PDB file with SEQRES, HELIX, SHEET and CRYST1 records, atoms N, CA, C and O in Angstrom:
SEQRES   1 A   85  MET ILE ILE ARG ILE SER SER LYS PHE ARG LYS SER TYR          
SEQRES   2 A   85  LYS ARG LEU PRO LYS SER VAL LYS GLU LYS ALA LYS GLU          
SEQRES   3 A   85  LYS GLU GLN ILE PHE ARG ALA ASN PRO PHE ASP SER ARG          
SEQRES   4 A   85  LEU ASP THR HIS LYS LEU HIS GLY LYS TYR LYS ASP TYR          
SEQRES   5 A   85  TRP ALA PHE THR VAL VAL ASN GLN TYR ARG THR MET PHE          
SEQRES   6 A   85  ALA PHE VAL ASP SER ASP LYS ALA ASP PHE ILE ASN ILE          
SEQRES   7 A   85  GLY THR HIS ASP ILE TYR LYS                                  
HELIX    1 AA1 SER A    7  LYS A   14  1                                   8    
HELIX    2 AA2 LYS A   18  ALA A   33  1                                  16    
HELIX    3 AA3 GLY A   47  TYR A   49  5                                   3    
HELIX    4 AA4 HIS A   81  TYR A   84  5                                   4    
SHEET    1 AA1 4 ILE A   2  ILE A   5  0                                        
SHEET    2 AA1 4 LYS A  72  GLY A  79  1                                        
SHEET    3 AA1 4 TYR A  61  ASP A  69 -1                                        
SHEET    4 AA1 4 TRP A  53  VAL A  58 -1                                        
CRYST1    1.000    1.000    1.000  90.00  90.00  90.00 P 1           1          
ATOM      1  N   MET A   1      -5.748  -2.206 -11.895  1.00  0.00           N  
ATOM      2  CA  MET A   1      -5.903  -2.109 -10.449  1.00  0.00           C  
ATOM      3  C   MET A   1      -5.413  -0.735  -9.997  1.00  0.00           C  
ATOM      4  O   MET A   1      -4.301  -0.322 -10.328  1.00  0.00           O  
ATOM      5  N   ILE A   2      -6.232  -0.052  -9.259  1.00  0.00           N  
ATOM      6  CA  ILE A   2      -5.871   1.237  -8.659  1.00  0.00           C  
ATOM      7  C   ILE A   2      -5.348   0.959  -7.255  1.00  0.00           C  
ATOM      8  O   ILE A   2      -5.967   0.227  -6.482  1.00  0.00           O  
ATOM      9  N   ILE A   3      -4.202   1.550  -6.936  1.00  0.00           N  
ATOM     10  CA  ILE A   3      -3.584   1.327  -5.628  1.00  0.00           C  
ATOM     11  C   ILE A   3      -3.479   2.642  -4.880  1.00  0.00           C  
ATOM     12  O   ILE A   3      -2.947   3.625  -5.395  1.00  0.00           O  
ATOM     13  N   ARG A   4      -3.992   2.647  -3.663  1.00  0.00           N  
ATOM     14  CA  ARG A   4      -3.820   3.797  -2.775  1.00  0.00           C  
ATOM     15  C   ARG A   4      -2.779   3.412  -1.731  1.00  0.00           C  
ATOM     16  O   ARG A   4      -2.754   2.275  -1.259  1.00  0.00           O  
ATOM     17  N   ILE A   5      -1.923   4.360  -1.376  1.00  0.00           N  
ATOM     18  CA  ILE A   5      -0.805   4.115  -0.466  1.00  0.00           C  
ATOM     19  C   ILE A   5      -1.064   4.794   0.872  1.00  0.00           C  
ATOM     20  O   ILE A   5      -1.351   5.991   0.913  1.00  0.00           O  
ATOM     21  N   SER A   6      -0.967   4.045   1.964  1.00  0.00           N  
ATOM     22  CA  SER A   6      -1.137   4.633   3.299  1.00  0.00           C  
ATOM     23  C   SER A   6       0.149   5.356   3.709  1.00  0.00           C  
ATOM     24  O   SER A   6       1.216   5.096   3.153  1.00  0.00           O  
ATOM     25  N   SER A   7       0.042   6.251   4.670  1.00  0.00           N  
ATOM     26  CA  SER A   7       1.224   6.971   5.166  1.00  0.00           C  
ATOM     27  C   SER A   7       2.196   5.995   5.834  1.00  0.00           C  
ATOM     28  O   SER A   7       3.411   6.175   5.753  1.00  0.00           O  
ATOM     29  N   LYS A   8       1.665   4.967   6.491  1.00  0.00           N  
ATOM     30  CA  LYS A   8       2.516   3.954   7.123  1.00  0.00           C  
ATOM     31  C   LYS A   8       3.334   3.208   6.066  1.00  0.00           C  
ATOM     32  O   LYS A   8       4.528   2.971   6.247  1.00  0.00           O  
ATOM     33  N   PHE A   9       2.682   2.845   4.969  1.00  0.00           N  
ATOM     34  CA  PHE A   9       3.376   2.168   3.869  1.00  0.00           C  
ATOM     35  C   PHE A   9       4.486   3.076   3.334  1.00  0.00           C  
ATOM     36  O   PHE A   9       5.617   2.635   3.130  1.00  0.00           O  
ATOM     37  N   ARG A  10       4.153   4.334   3.112  1.00  0.00           N  
ATOM     38  CA  ARG A  10       5.109   5.295   2.560  1.00  0.00           C  
ATOM     39  C   ARG A  10       6.360   5.409   3.445  1.00  0.00           C  
ATOM     40  O   ARG A  10       7.486   5.411   2.946  1.00  0.00           O  
ATOM     41  N   LYS A  11       6.146   5.504   4.755  1.00  0.00           N  
ATOM     42  CA  LYS A  11       7.270   5.611   5.706  1.00  0.00           C  
ATOM     43  C   LYS A  11       8.105   4.339   5.720  1.00  0.00           C  
ATOM     44  O   LYS A  11       9.334   4.399   5.717  1.00  0.00           O  
ATOM     45  N   SER A  12       7.441   3.191   5.735  1.00  0.00           N  
ATOM     46  CA  SER A  12       8.153   1.910   5.748  1.00  0.00           C  
ATOM     47  C   SER A  12       8.941   1.713   4.466  1.00  0.00           C  
ATOM     48  O   SER A  12      10.064   1.209   4.491  1.00  0.00           O  
ATOM     49  N   TYR A  13       8.350   2.113   3.339  1.00  0.00           N  
ATOM     50  CA  TYR A  13       9.006   1.960   2.049  1.00  0.00           C  
ATOM     51  C   TYR A  13      10.313   2.751   2.005  1.00  0.00           C  
ATOM     52  O   TYR A  13      11.323   2.269   1.493  1.00  0.00           O  
ATOM     53  N   LYS A  14      10.285   3.958   2.542  1.00  0.00           N  
ATOM     54  CA  LYS A  14      11.489   4.809   2.535  1.00  0.00           C  
ATOM     55  C   LYS A  14      12.656   4.166   3.269  1.00  0.00           C  
ATOM     56  O   LYS A  14      13.812   4.426   2.934  1.00  0.00           O  
ATOM     57  N   ARG A  15      12.375   3.330   4.263  1.00  0.00           N  
ATOM     58  CA  ARG A  15      13.421   2.696   5.074  1.00  0.00           C  
ATOM     59  C   ARG A  15      13.961   1.398   4.480  1.00  0.00           C  
ATOM     60  O   ARG A  15      14.917   0.831   5.009  1.00  0.00           O  
ATOM     61  N   LEU A  16      13.368   0.925   3.401  1.00  0.00           N  
ATOM     62  CA  LEU A  16      13.792  -0.346   2.804  1.00  0.00           C  
ATOM     63  C   LEU A  16      15.135  -0.209   2.094  1.00  0.00           C  
ATOM     64  O   LEU A  16      15.478   0.868   1.605  1.00  0.00           O  
ATOM     65  N   PRO A  17      15.898  -1.307   2.038  1.00  0.00           N  
ATOM     66  CA  PRO A  17      17.125  -1.312   1.228  1.00  0.00           C  
ATOM     67  C   PRO A  17      16.764  -1.073  -0.244  1.00  0.00           C  
ATOM     68  O   PRO A  17      15.672  -1.430  -0.684  1.00  0.00           O  
ATOM     69  N   LYS A  18      17.673  -0.479  -0.986  1.00  0.00           N  
ATOM     70  CA  LYS A  18      17.432  -0.148  -2.391  1.00  0.00           C  
ATOM     71  C   LYS A  18      17.024  -1.373  -3.206  1.00  0.00           C  
ATOM     72  O   LYS A  18      16.126  -1.289  -4.044  1.00  0.00           O  
ATOM     73  N   SER A  19      17.672  -2.498  -2.966  1.00  0.00           N  
ATOM     74  CA  SER A  19      17.361  -3.714  -3.741  1.00  0.00           C  
ATOM     75  C   SER A  19      15.921  -4.180  -3.503  1.00  0.00           C  
ATOM     76  O   SER A  19      15.268  -4.689  -4.414  1.00  0.00           O  
ATOM     77  N   VAL A  20      15.438  -4.002  -2.284  1.00  0.00           N  
ATOM     78  CA  VAL A  20      14.058  -4.398  -1.959  1.00  0.00           C  
ATOM     79  C   VAL A  20      13.083  -3.413  -2.608  1.00  0.00           C  
ATOM     80  O   VAL A  20      12.028  -3.819  -3.095  1.00  0.00           O  
ATOM     81  N   LYS A  21      13.423  -2.136  -2.617  1.00  0.00           N  
ATOM     82  CA  LYS A  21      12.567  -1.135  -3.269  1.00  0.00           C  
ATOM     83  C   LYS A  21      12.401  -1.462  -4.753  1.00  0.00           C  
ATOM     84  O   LYS A  21      11.301  -1.375  -5.299  1.00  0.00           O  
ATOM     85  N   GLU A  22      13.510  -1.840  -5.396  1.00  0.00           N  
ATOM     86  CA  GLU A  22      13.449  -2.185  -6.819  1.00  0.00           C  
ATOM     87  C   GLU A  22      12.547  -3.392  -7.047  1.00  0.00           C  
ATOM     88  O   GLU A  22      11.744  -3.401  -7.980  1.00  0.00           O  
ATOM     89  N   LYS A  23      12.675  -4.398  -6.207  1.00  0.00           N  
ATOM     90  CA  LYS A  23      11.843  -5.599  -6.324  1.00  0.00           C  
ATOM     91  C   LYS A  23      10.375  -5.257  -6.038  1.00  0.00           C  
ATOM     92  O   LYS A  23       9.474  -5.795  -6.681  1.00  0.00           O  
ATOM     93  N   ALA A  24      10.140  -4.364  -5.074  1.00  0.00           N  
ATOM     94  CA  ALA A  24       8.771  -3.956  -4.734  1.00  0.00           C  
ATOM     95  C   ALA A  24       8.095  -3.291  -5.932  1.00  0.00           C  
ATOM     96  O   ALA A  24       6.907  -3.507  -6.172  1.00  0.00           O  
ATOM     97  N   LYS A  25       8.835  -2.493  -6.676  1.00  0.00           N  
ATOM     98  CA  LYS A  25       8.274  -1.842  -7.872  1.00  0.00           C  
ATOM     99  C   LYS A  25       7.890  -2.885  -8.920  1.00  0.00           C  
ATOM    100  O   LYS A  25       6.838  -2.785  -9.550  1.00  0.00           O  
ATOM    101  N   GLU A  26       8.750  -3.883  -9.098  1.00  0.00           N  
ATOM    102  CA  GLU A  26       8.445  -4.959 -10.045  1.00  0.00           C  
ATOM    103  C   GLU A  26       7.175  -5.697  -9.635  1.00  0.00           C  
ATOM    104  O   GLU A  26       6.294  -5.946 -10.458  1.00  0.00           O  
ATOM    105  N   LYS A  27       7.095  -6.040  -8.354  1.00  0.00           N  
ATOM    106  CA  LYS A  27       5.940  -6.805  -7.866  1.00  0.00           C  
ATOM    107  C   LYS A  27       4.659  -5.967  -7.922  1.00  0.00           C  
ATOM    108  O   LYS A  27       3.573  -6.506  -8.133  1.00  0.00           O  
ATOM    109  N   GLU A  28       4.786  -4.656  -7.733  1.00  0.00           N  
ATOM    110  CA  GLU A  28       3.602  -3.797  -7.833  1.00  0.00           C  
ATOM    111  C   GLU A  28       3.016  -3.851  -9.238  1.00  0.00           C  
ATOM    112  O   GLU A  28       1.796  -3.880  -9.399  1.00  0.00           O  
ATOM    113  N   GLN A  29       3.871  -3.865 -10.254  1.00  0.00           N  
ATOM    114  CA  GLN A  29       3.388  -3.950 -11.634  1.00  0.00           C  
ATOM    115  C   GLN A  29       2.669  -5.279 -11.887  1.00  0.00           C  
ATOM    116  O   GLN A  29       1.639  -5.317 -12.560  1.00  0.00           O  
ATOM    117  N   ILE A  30       3.212  -6.348 -11.350  1.00  0.00           N  
ATOM    118  CA  ILE A  30       2.562  -7.658 -11.470  1.00  0.00           C  
ATOM    119  C   ILE A  30       1.202  -7.616 -10.764  1.00  0.00           C  
ATOM    120  O   ILE A  30       0.202  -8.099 -11.294  1.00  0.00           O  
ATOM    121  N   PHE A  31       1.182  -7.030  -9.557  1.00  0.00           N  
ATOM    122  CA  PHE A  31      -0.050  -6.921  -8.770  1.00  0.00           C  
ATOM    123  C   PHE A  31      -1.116  -6.135  -9.538  1.00  0.00           C  
ATOM    124  O   PHE A  31      -2.284  -6.523  -9.559  1.00  0.00           O  
ATOM    125  N   ARG A  32      -0.714  -5.046 -10.159  1.00  0.00           N  
ATOM    126  CA  ARG A  32      -1.675  -4.226 -10.914  1.00  0.00           C  
ATOM    127  C   ARG A  32      -2.344  -5.041 -12.022  1.00  0.00           C  
ATOM    128  O   ARG A  32      -3.536  -4.881 -12.285  1.00  0.00           O  
ATOM    129  N   ALA A  33      -1.576  -5.908 -12.665  1.00  0.00           N  
ATOM    130  CA  ALA A  33      -2.119  -6.731 -13.751  1.00  0.00           C  
ATOM    131  C   ALA A  33      -2.974  -7.878 -13.223  1.00  0.00           C  
ATOM    132  O   ALA A  33      -4.024  -8.185 -13.789  1.00  0.00           O  
ATOM    133  N   ASN A  34      -2.521  -8.518 -12.126  1.00  0.00           N  
ATOM    134  CA  ASN A  34      -3.244  -9.657 -11.554  1.00  0.00           C  
ATOM    135  C   ASN A  34      -2.813  -9.851 -10.102  1.00  0.00           C  
ATOM    136  O   ASN A  34      -1.728 -10.377  -9.855  1.00  0.00           O  
ATOM    137  N   PRO A  35      -3.639  -9.439  -9.131  1.00  0.00           N  
ATOM    138  CA  PRO A  35      -3.268  -9.554  -7.724  1.00  0.00           C  
ATOM    139  C   PRO A  35      -3.017 -10.991  -7.256  1.00  0.00           C  
ATOM    140  O   PRO A  35      -2.423 -11.203  -6.198  1.00  0.00           O  
ATOM    141  N   PHE A  36      -3.461 -11.961  -8.027  1.00  0.00           N  
ATOM    142  CA  PHE A  36      -3.285 -13.360  -7.627  1.00  0.00           C  
ATOM    143  C   PHE A  36      -2.293 -14.100  -8.524  1.00  0.00           C  
ATOM    144  O   PHE A  36      -2.307 -15.330  -8.583  1.00  0.00           O  
ATOM    145  N   ASP A  37      -1.440 -13.359  -9.218  1.00  0.00           N  
ATOM    146  CA  ASP A  37      -0.380 -13.961 -10.025  1.00  0.00           C  
ATOM    147  C   ASP A  37       0.465 -14.852  -9.118  1.00  0.00           C  
ATOM    148  O   ASP A  37       0.784 -14.461  -7.995  1.00  0.00           O  
ATOM    149  N   SER A  38       0.824 -16.022  -9.581  1.00  0.00           N  
ATOM    150  CA  SER A  38       1.561 -16.980  -8.744  1.00  0.00           C  
ATOM    151  C   SER A  38       2.927 -16.456  -8.299  1.00  0.00           C  
ATOM    152  O   SER A  38       3.461 -16.929  -7.296  1.00  0.00           O  
ATOM    153  N   ARG A  39       3.503 -15.491  -9.018  1.00  0.00           N  
ATOM    154  CA  ARG A  39       4.803 -14.915  -8.629  1.00  0.00           C  
ATOM    155  C   ARG A  39       4.709 -14.067  -7.362  1.00  0.00           C  
ATOM    156  O   ARG A  39       5.730 -13.721  -6.768  1.00  0.00           O  
ATOM    157  N   LEU A  40       3.487 -13.733  -6.949  1.00  0.00           N  
ATOM    158  CA  LEU A  40       3.287 -12.895  -5.758  1.00  0.00           C  
ATOM    159  C   LEU A  40       3.064 -13.696  -4.485  1.00  0.00           C  
ATOM    160  O   LEU A  40       3.308 -13.191  -3.390  1.00  0.00           O  
ATOM    161  N   ASP A  41       2.608 -14.926  -4.607  1.00  0.00           N  
ATOM    162  CA  ASP A  41       2.234 -15.729  -3.440  1.00  0.00           C  
ATOM    163  C   ASP A  41       1.250 -14.959  -2.550  1.00  0.00           C  
ATOM    164  O   ASP A  41       1.435 -14.873  -1.336  1.00  0.00           O  
ATOM    165  N   THR A  42       0.215 -14.407  -3.164  1.00  0.00           N  
ATOM    166  CA  THR A  42      -0.808 -13.644  -2.445  1.00  0.00           C  
ATOM    167  C   THR A  42      -1.544 -14.573  -1.481  1.00  0.00           C  
ATOM    168  O   THR A  42      -1.959 -15.671  -1.852  1.00  0.00           O  
ATOM    169  N   HIS A  43      -1.699 -14.116  -0.243  1.00  0.00           N  
ATOM    170  CA  HIS A  43      -2.376 -14.936   0.756  1.00  0.00           C  
ATOM    171  C   HIS A  43      -3.153 -14.074   1.742  1.00  0.00           C  
ATOM    172  O   HIS A  43      -2.785 -12.936   2.033  1.00  0.00           O  
ATOM    173  N   LYS A  44      -4.227 -14.648   2.241  1.00  0.00           N  
ATOM    174  CA  LYS A  44      -5.083 -13.998   3.234  1.00  0.00           C  
ATOM    175  C   LYS A  44      -4.401 -14.095   4.585  1.00  0.00           C  
ATOM    176  O   LYS A  44      -3.813 -15.124   4.921  1.00  0.00           O  
ATOM    177  N   LEU A  45      -4.479 -13.016   5.363  1.00  0.00           N  
ATOM    178  CA  LEU A  45      -3.901 -13.031   6.699  1.00  0.00           C  
ATOM    179  C   LEU A  45      -4.939 -13.498   7.712  1.00  0.00           C  
ATOM    180  O   LEU A  45      -6.129 -13.569   7.403  1.00  0.00           O  
ATOM    181  N   HIS A  46      -4.490 -13.811   8.909  1.00  0.00           N  
ATOM    182  CA  HIS A  46      -5.369 -14.355   9.955  1.00  0.00           C  
ATOM    183  C   HIS A  46      -5.243 -13.544  11.235  1.00  0.00           C  
ATOM    184  O   HIS A  46      -4.448 -12.607  11.315  1.00  0.00           O  
ATOM    185  N   GLY A  47      -6.025 -13.910  12.223  1.00  0.00           N  
ATOM    186  CA  GLY A  47      -5.954 -13.246  13.522  1.00  0.00           C  
ATOM    187  C   GLY A  47      -6.383 -11.800  13.437  1.00  0.00           C  
ATOM    188  O   GLY A  47      -7.382 -11.476  12.794  1.00  0.00           O  
ATOM    189  N   LYS A  48      -5.629 -10.930  14.086  1.00  0.00           N  
ATOM    190  CA  LYS A  48      -6.027  -9.513  14.126  1.00  0.00           C  
ATOM    191  C   LYS A  48      -5.932  -8.848  12.751  1.00  0.00           C  
ATOM    192  O   LYS A  48      -6.451  -7.747  12.564  1.00  0.00           O  
ATOM    193  N   TYR A  49      -5.274  -9.503  11.788  1.00  0.00           N  
ATOM    194  CA  TYR A  49      -5.168  -8.967  10.435  1.00  0.00           C  
ATOM    195  C   TYR A  49      -6.069  -9.710   9.455  1.00  0.00           C  
ATOM    196  O   TYR A  49      -5.790  -9.728   8.256  1.00  0.00           O  
ATOM    197  N   LYS A  50      -7.135 -10.318   9.942  1.00  0.00           N  
ATOM    198  CA  LYS A  50      -7.996 -11.154   9.105  1.00  0.00           C  
ATOM    199  C   LYS A  50      -8.665 -10.396   7.956  1.00  0.00           C  
ATOM    200  O   LYS A  50      -9.133 -11.014   7.000  1.00  0.00           O  
ATOM    201  N   ASP A  51      -8.713  -9.068   8.040  1.00  0.00           N  
ATOM    202  CA  ASP A  51      -9.313  -8.273   6.969  1.00  0.00           C  
ATOM    203  C   ASP A  51      -8.301  -7.909   5.877  1.00  0.00           C  
ATOM    204  O   ASP A  51      -8.642  -7.229   4.909  1.00  0.00           O  
ATOM    205  N   TYR A  52      -7.064  -8.363   6.041  1.00  0.00           N  
ATOM    206  CA  TYR A  52      -5.995  -7.988   5.120  1.00  0.00           C  
ATOM    207  C   TYR A  52      -5.425  -9.175   4.355  1.00  0.00           C  
ATOM    208  O   TYR A  52      -5.648 -10.337   4.697  1.00  0.00           O  
ATOM    209  N   TRP A  53      -4.694  -8.842   3.322  1.00  0.00           N  
ATOM    210  CA  TRP A  53      -3.981  -9.801   2.482  1.00  0.00           C  
ATOM    211  C   TRP A  53      -2.522  -9.381   2.440  1.00  0.00           C  
ATOM    212  O   TRP A  53      -2.182  -8.276   2.863  1.00  0.00           O  
ATOM    213  N   ALA A  54      -1.659 -10.249   1.937  1.00  0.00           N  
ATOM    214  CA  ALA A  54      -0.249  -9.908   1.760  1.00  0.00           C  
ATOM    215  C   ALA A  54       0.286 -10.641   0.540  1.00  0.00           C  
ATOM    216  O   ALA A  54      -0.231 -11.685   0.140  1.00  0.00           O  
ATOM    217  N   PHE A  55       1.335 -10.069  -0.041  1.00  0.00           N  
ATOM    218  CA  PHE A  55       2.065 -10.780  -1.095  1.00  0.00           C  
ATOM    219  C   PHE A  55       3.557 -10.619  -0.851  1.00  0.00           C  
ATOM    220  O   PHE A  55       4.004  -9.660  -0.222  1.00  0.00           O  
ATOM    221  N   THR A  56       4.309 -11.575  -1.360  1.00  0.00           N  
ATOM    222  CA  THR A  56       5.751 -11.597  -1.175  1.00  0.00           C  
ATOM    223  C   THR A  56       6.429 -10.641  -2.135  1.00  0.00           C  
ATOM    224  O   THR A  56       6.167 -10.650  -3.337  1.00  0.00           O  
ATOM    225  N   VAL A  57       7.313  -9.811  -1.580  1.00  0.00           N  
ATOM    226  CA  VAL A  57       8.130  -8.917  -2.401  1.00  0.00           C  
ATOM    227  C   VAL A  57       9.408  -9.657  -2.759  1.00  0.00           C  
ATOM    228  O   VAL A  57       9.696  -9.875  -3.936  1.00  0.00           O  
ATOM    229  N   VAL A  58      10.171 -10.043  -1.747  1.00  0.00           N  
ATOM    230  CA  VAL A  58      11.387 -10.830  -1.918  1.00  0.00           C  
ATOM    231  C   VAL A  58      11.778 -11.381  -0.551  1.00  0.00           C  
ATOM    232  O   VAL A  58      11.674 -10.681   0.456  1.00  0.00           O  
ATOM    233  N   ASN A  59      12.222 -12.621  -0.515  1.00  0.00           N  
ATOM    234  CA  ASN A  59      12.609 -13.271   0.743  1.00  0.00           C  
ATOM    235  C   ASN A  59      11.557 -13.054   1.821  1.00  0.00           C  
ATOM    236  O   ASN A  59      10.404 -13.448   1.642  1.00  0.00           O  
ATOM    237  N   GLN A  60      11.936 -12.423   2.958  1.00  0.00           N  
ATOM    238  CA  GLN A  60      10.993 -12.252   4.065  1.00  0.00           C  
ATOM    239  C   GLN A  60      10.188 -10.955   3.962  1.00  0.00           C  
ATOM    240  O   GLN A  60       9.394 -10.671   4.859  1.00  0.00           O  
ATOM    241  N   TYR A  61      10.360 -10.168   2.915  1.00  0.00           N  
ATOM    242  CA  TYR A  61       9.636  -8.898   2.766  1.00  0.00           C  
ATOM    243  C   TYR A  61       8.255  -9.116   2.155  1.00  0.00           C  
ATOM    244  O   TYR A  61       8.093  -9.850   1.180  1.00  0.00           O  
ATOM    245  N   ARG A  62       7.268  -8.461   2.754  1.00  0.00           N  
ATOM    246  CA  ARG A  62       5.881  -8.601   2.331  1.00  0.00           C  
ATOM    247  C   ARG A  62       5.235  -7.233   2.175  1.00  0.00           C  
ATOM    248  O   ARG A  62       5.644  -6.264   2.814  1.00  0.00           O  
ATOM    249  N   THR A  63       4.219  -7.166   1.317  1.00  0.00           N  
ATOM    250  CA  THR A  63       3.344  -6.003   1.234  1.00  0.00           C  
ATOM    251  C   THR A  63       1.999  -6.415   1.783  1.00  0.00           C  
ATOM    252  O   THR A  63       1.390  -7.371   1.303  1.00  0.00           O  
ATOM    253  N   MET A  64       1.531  -5.691   2.798  1.00  0.00           N  
ATOM    254  CA  MET A  64       0.206  -5.935   3.375  1.00  0.00           C  
ATOM    255  C   MET A  64      -0.776  -4.978   2.691  1.00  0.00           C  
ATOM    256  O   MET A  64      -0.498  -3.789   2.533  1.00  0.00           O  
ATOM    257  N   PHE A  65      -1.921  -5.519   2.292  1.00  0.00           N  
ATOM    258  CA  PHE A  65      -2.897  -4.687   1.599  1.00  0.00           C  
ATOM    259  C   PHE A  65      -4.312  -5.134   1.915  1.00  0.00           C  
ATOM    260  O   PHE A  65      -4.536  -6.192   2.503  1.00  0.00           O  
ATOM    261  N   ALA A  66      -5.263  -4.300   1.508  1.00  0.00           N  
ATOM    262  CA  ALA A  66      -6.684  -4.623   1.647  1.00  0.00           C  
ATOM    263  C   ALA A  66      -7.367  -4.314   0.324  1.00  0.00           C  
ATOM    264  O   ALA A  66      -7.102  -3.286  -0.299  1.00  0.00           O  
ATOM    265  N   PHE A  67      -8.246  -5.212  -0.097  1.00  0.00           N  
ATOM    266  CA  PHE A  67      -9.047  -4.933  -1.282  1.00  0.00           C  
ATOM    267  C   PHE A  67     -10.159  -3.964  -0.899  1.00  0.00           C  
ATOM    268  O   PHE A  67     -10.853  -4.176   0.095  1.00  0.00           O  
ATOM    269  N   VAL A  68     -10.330  -2.905  -1.681  1.00  0.00           N  
ATOM    270  CA  VAL A  68     -11.424  -1.958  -1.468  1.00  0.00           C  
ATOM    271  C   VAL A  68     -12.620  -2.419  -2.284  1.00  0.00           C  
ATOM    272  O   VAL A  68     -13.749  -2.451  -1.796  1.00  0.00           O  
ATOM    273  N   ASP A  69     -12.353  -2.775  -3.535  1.00  0.00           N  
ATOM    274  CA  ASP A  69     -13.343  -3.422  -4.397  1.00  0.00           C  
ATOM    275  C   ASP A  69     -12.573  -4.184  -5.473  1.00  0.00           C  
ATOM    276  O   ASP A  69     -11.364  -4.374  -5.341  1.00  0.00           O  
ATOM    277  N   SER A  70     -13.236  -4.616  -6.513  1.00  0.00           N  
ATOM    278  CA  SER A  70     -12.594  -5.509  -7.491  1.00  0.00           C  
ATOM    279  C   SER A  70     -11.433  -4.875  -8.255  1.00  0.00           C  
ATOM    280  O   SER A  70     -10.584  -5.596  -8.781  1.00  0.00           O  
ATOM    281  N   ASP A  71     -11.375  -3.553  -8.330  1.00  0.00           N  
ATOM    282  CA  ASP A  71     -10.283  -2.920  -9.070  1.00  0.00           C  
ATOM    283  C   ASP A  71      -9.536  -1.870  -8.249  1.00  0.00           C  
ATOM    284  O   ASP A  71      -8.881  -0.991  -8.809  1.00  0.00           O  
ATOM    285  N   LYS A  72      -9.636  -1.961  -6.920  1.00  0.00           N  
ATOM    286  CA  LYS A  72      -8.982  -0.990  -6.049  1.00  0.00           C  
ATOM    287  C   LYS A  72      -8.443  -1.679  -4.803  1.00  0.00           C  
ATOM    288  O   LYS A  72      -9.116  -2.514  -4.198  1.00  0.00           O  
ATOM    289  N   ALA A  73      -7.200  -1.310  -4.423  1.00  0.00           N  
ATOM    290  CA  ALA A  73      -6.592  -1.877  -3.217  1.00  0.00           C  
ATOM    291  C   ALA A  73      -5.838  -0.789  -2.464  1.00  0.00           C  
ATOM    292  O   ALA A  73      -5.337   0.165  -3.059  1.00  0.00           O  
ATOM    293  N   ASP A  74      -5.766  -0.950  -1.156  1.00  0.00           N  
ATOM    294  CA  ASP A  74      -4.994  -0.057  -0.295  1.00  0.00           C  
ATOM    295  C   ASP A  74      -3.747  -0.791   0.172  1.00  0.00           C  
ATOM    296  O   ASP A  74      -3.850  -1.847   0.797  1.00  0.00           O  
ATOM    297  N   PHE A  75      -2.570  -0.249  -0.122  1.00  0.00           N  
ATOM    298  CA  PHE A  75      -1.329  -0.809   0.401  1.00  0.00           C  
ATOM    299  C   PHE A  75      -1.159  -0.248   1.807  1.00  0.00           C  
ATOM    300  O   PHE A  75      -1.017   0.962   1.985  1.00  0.00           O  
ATOM    301  N   ILE A  76      -1.173  -1.125   2.801  1.00  0.00           N  
ATOM    302  CA  ILE A  76      -1.165  -0.745   4.207  1.00  0.00           C  
ATOM    303  C   ILE A  76       0.244  -0.625   4.774  1.00  0.00           C  
ATOM    304  O   ILE A  76       0.557   0.346   5.463  1.00  0.00           O  
ATOM    305  N   ASN A  77       1.103  -1.615   4.485  1.00  0.00           N  
ATOM    306  CA  ASN A  77       2.445  -1.632   5.056  1.00  0.00           C  
ATOM    307  C   ASN A  77       3.348  -2.512   4.199  1.00  0.00           C  
ATOM    308  O   ASN A  77       2.873  -3.333   3.415  1.00  0.00           O  
ATOM    309  N   ILE A  78       4.648  -2.328   4.361  1.00  0.00           N  
ATOM    310  CA  ILE A  78       5.629  -3.148   3.656  1.00  0.00           C  
ATOM    311  C   ILE A  78       6.816  -3.367   4.585  1.00  0.00           C  
ATOM    312  O   ILE A  78       7.228  -2.455   5.301  1.00  0.00           O  
ATOM    313  N   GLY A  79       7.357  -4.566   4.569  1.00  0.00           N  
ATOM    314  CA  GLY A  79       8.514  -4.869   5.406  1.00  0.00           C  
ATOM    315  C   GLY A  79       8.639  -6.361   5.650  1.00  0.00           C  
ATOM    316  O   GLY A  79       8.013  -7.173   4.967  1.00  0.00           O  
ATOM    317  N   THR A  80       9.456  -6.709   6.633  1.00  0.00           N  
ATOM    318  CA  THR A  80       9.635  -8.111   6.991  1.00  0.00           C  
ATOM    319  C   THR A  80       8.412  -8.581   7.778  1.00  0.00           C  
ATOM    320  O   THR A  80       7.445  -7.835   7.928  1.00  0.00           O  
ATOM    321  N   HIS A  81       8.454  -9.792   8.269  1.00  0.00           N  
ATOM    322  CA  HIS A  81       7.329 -10.316   9.051  1.00  0.00           C  
ATOM    323  C   HIS A  81       7.040  -9.474  10.298  1.00  0.00           C  
ATOM    324  O   HIS A  81       5.994  -9.640  10.926  1.00  0.00           O  
ATOM    325  N   ASP A  82       7.947  -8.584  10.657  1.00  0.00           N  
ATOM    326  CA  ASP A  82       7.718  -7.699  11.809  1.00  0.00           C  
ATOM    327  C   ASP A  82       6.517  -6.780  11.604  1.00  0.00           C  
ATOM    328  O   ASP A  82       5.997  -6.235  12.577  1.00  0.00           O  
ATOM    329  N   ILE A  83       6.067  -6.596  10.371  1.00  0.00           N  
ATOM    330  CA  ILE A  83       4.899  -5.733  10.138  1.00  0.00           C  
ATOM    331  C   ILE A  83       3.635  -6.346  10.737  1.00  0.00           C  
ATOM    332  O   ILE A  83       2.627  -5.659  10.907  1.00  0.00           O  
ATOM    333  N   TYR A  84       3.689  -7.633  11.055  1.00  0.00           N  
ATOM    334  CA  TYR A  84       2.534  -8.309  11.624  1.00  0.00           C  
ATOM    335  C   TYR A  84       2.465  -8.207  13.133  1.00  0.00           C  
ATOM    336  O   TYR A  84       1.496  -8.660  13.741  1.00  0.00           O  
ATOM    337  N   LYS A  85       3.471  -7.624  13.741  1.00  0.00           N  
ATOM    338  CA  LYS A  85       3.507  -7.540  15.213  1.00  0.00           C  
ATOM    339  C   LYS A  85       2.752  -6.342  15.719  1.00  0.00           C  
ATOM    340  O   LYS A  85       2.682  -6.121  16.928  1.00  0.00           O  
TER     341      LYS A  85                                                      
END                                                                             
């Protein structure tokens, strides 16, 4: 899986606690191998984010992304549920 990172994701990532950053790196590796691995809890979003998906990083932290095609995804944002506001 090829992952492209948005500037918003990059900025949000920099503000995360170190422990969450470490977990995010682990989950990214799992995502690259299989975006629907059960350890990610990948789910489709609804409402104004209906074109996006998200997976759990740790606790309330999520990575929001969009599939570009079968082997490419754009990471849009990362953070708590506040990223949906």
